[in-house]
Each structure stands twice: as structure tokens, then as C-alpha cells.
Coordinates of C-alpha atoms in Angstrom, one line a residue:
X1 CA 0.0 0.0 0.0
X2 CA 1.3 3.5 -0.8
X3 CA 2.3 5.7 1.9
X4 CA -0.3 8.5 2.9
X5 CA 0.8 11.6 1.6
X6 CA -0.1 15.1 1.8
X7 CA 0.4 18.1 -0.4
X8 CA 1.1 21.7 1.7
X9 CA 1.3 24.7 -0.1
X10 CA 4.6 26.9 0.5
X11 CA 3.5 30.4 0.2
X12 CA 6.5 32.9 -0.1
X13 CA 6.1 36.9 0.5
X14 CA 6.5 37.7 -3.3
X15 CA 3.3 35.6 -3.8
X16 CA 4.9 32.9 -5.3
X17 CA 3.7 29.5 -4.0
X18 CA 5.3 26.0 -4.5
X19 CA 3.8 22.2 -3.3
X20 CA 5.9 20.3 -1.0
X21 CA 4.9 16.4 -0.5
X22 CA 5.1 15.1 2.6
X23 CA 4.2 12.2 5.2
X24 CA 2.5 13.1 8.1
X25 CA 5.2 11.8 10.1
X26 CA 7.7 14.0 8.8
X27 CA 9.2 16.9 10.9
X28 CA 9.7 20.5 10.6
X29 CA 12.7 20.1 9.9
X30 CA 12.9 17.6 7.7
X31 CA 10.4 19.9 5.2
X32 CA 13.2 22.3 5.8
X33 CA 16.3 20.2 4.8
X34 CA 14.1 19.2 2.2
X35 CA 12.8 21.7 0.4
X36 CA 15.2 24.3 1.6
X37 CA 18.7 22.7 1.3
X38 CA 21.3 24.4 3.1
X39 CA 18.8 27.2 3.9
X40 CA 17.4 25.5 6.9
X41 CA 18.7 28.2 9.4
X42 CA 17.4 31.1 7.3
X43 CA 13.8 29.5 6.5
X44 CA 11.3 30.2 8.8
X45 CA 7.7 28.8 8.4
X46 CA 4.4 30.0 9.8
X47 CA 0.9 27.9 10.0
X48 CA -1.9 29.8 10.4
X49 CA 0.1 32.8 12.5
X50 CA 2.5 30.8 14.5
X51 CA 6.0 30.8 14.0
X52 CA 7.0 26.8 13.5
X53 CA 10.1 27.1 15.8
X54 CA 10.4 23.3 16.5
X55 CA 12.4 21.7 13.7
X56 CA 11.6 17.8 16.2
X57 CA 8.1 19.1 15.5
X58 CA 5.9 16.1 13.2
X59 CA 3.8 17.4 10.9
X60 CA 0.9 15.4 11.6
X61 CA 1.5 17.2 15.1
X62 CA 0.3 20.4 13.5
X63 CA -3.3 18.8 12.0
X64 CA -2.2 20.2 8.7
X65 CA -4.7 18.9 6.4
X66 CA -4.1 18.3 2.3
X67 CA -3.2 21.9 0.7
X68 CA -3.0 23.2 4.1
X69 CA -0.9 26.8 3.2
X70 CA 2.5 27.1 5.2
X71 CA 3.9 31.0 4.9
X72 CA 7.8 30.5 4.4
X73 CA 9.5 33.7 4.9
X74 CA 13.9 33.3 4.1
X75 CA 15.9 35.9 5.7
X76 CA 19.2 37.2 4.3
X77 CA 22.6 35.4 5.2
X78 CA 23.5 35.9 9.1
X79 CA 27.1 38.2 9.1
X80 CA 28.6 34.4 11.0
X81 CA 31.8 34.0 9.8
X82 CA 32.2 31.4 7.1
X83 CA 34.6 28.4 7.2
X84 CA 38.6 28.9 6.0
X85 CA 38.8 28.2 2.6
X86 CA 35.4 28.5 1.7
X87 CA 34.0 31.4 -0.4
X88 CA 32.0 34.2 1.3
X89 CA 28.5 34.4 0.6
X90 CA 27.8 37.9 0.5
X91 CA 30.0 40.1 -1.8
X92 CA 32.0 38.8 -5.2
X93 CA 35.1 40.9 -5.6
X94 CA 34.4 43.7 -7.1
X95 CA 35.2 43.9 -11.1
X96 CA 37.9 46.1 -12.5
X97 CA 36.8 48.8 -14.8
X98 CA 39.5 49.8 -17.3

């Protein structure tokens, strides 16, 4: 027997929206290293007005129903240092004009 899935609705602040499939069991977090890789720190989701803080959270946990809207909101890059050797993520070096 297939797995019960269900179908949320990821609604960003530009109006944009995108469908993530999911098992009930799943965790927040999970939906975050999901379907925001290597943005999980900087994703933060809302359901119906409350900030989804718990990432150990299950999703079934939250009674969302099929096409249940999540708000996603992505803040900019924290100023944390990034690892030696590793590119930063904010600023390329600046071109040369000639």
C-alpha cells in the first residue's frame, strides 16, 4: 500500500507558491532540509500565524490537512563568519573597470 501523503502549499512573500509532498510523520525540519537545502537556518515557516520554531516538530503534530498553506519567509545570510577556505556568501570581488 502506498504511503499517505499530503500536499502543503509553500507560500512565499512575493506571492509565489510551490507544493511540497510530505508524510505526516515527517518533521519540521525535515520539510526544511528538504525543500530548503542548506537554507534551513534562514527558513522560517508559519501555520496559520504561528512561527513553526520546533524543527523535532511532526507534521501530523500540526493537523495540517491536504493543501494546508505554510507561509515560508527566508531571511538574508546571518554576518557568521564562514569556514577557511570556503567562499563568502555575500559580496564577489568587485570587477575592475578599465
Amino acid at each position: 500500500p502506498a504511503e499517505p501523503t499530503l500536499v502543503l502549499r509553500l507560500k512565499f512573500l512575493n506571492d509565489t507558491e510551490r507544493l511540497a509532498r510530505v508524510r505526516p510523520e515527517d518533521t519540521v525540519g525535515a520539510l526544511k532540509r528538504t525543500y530548503f537545502p542548506g537554507q534551513e537556518q534562514q527558513v522560517r515557516l508559519i501555520y496559520q500565524g504561528q512561527l513553526l520554531r520546533d524543527d523535532a516538530q511532526s507534521l501530523a503534530g500540526l493537523h495540517l490537512g491536504h493543501l494546508s498553506v505554510l507561509h515560508c519567509h527566508l531571511s538574508p545570510l546571518s554576518a557568521a563568519p564562514t569556514a577557511p577556505g570556503s567562499p563568502g556568501p555575500r559580496s564577489p570581488a568587485p570587477a575592475a573597470l578599465g
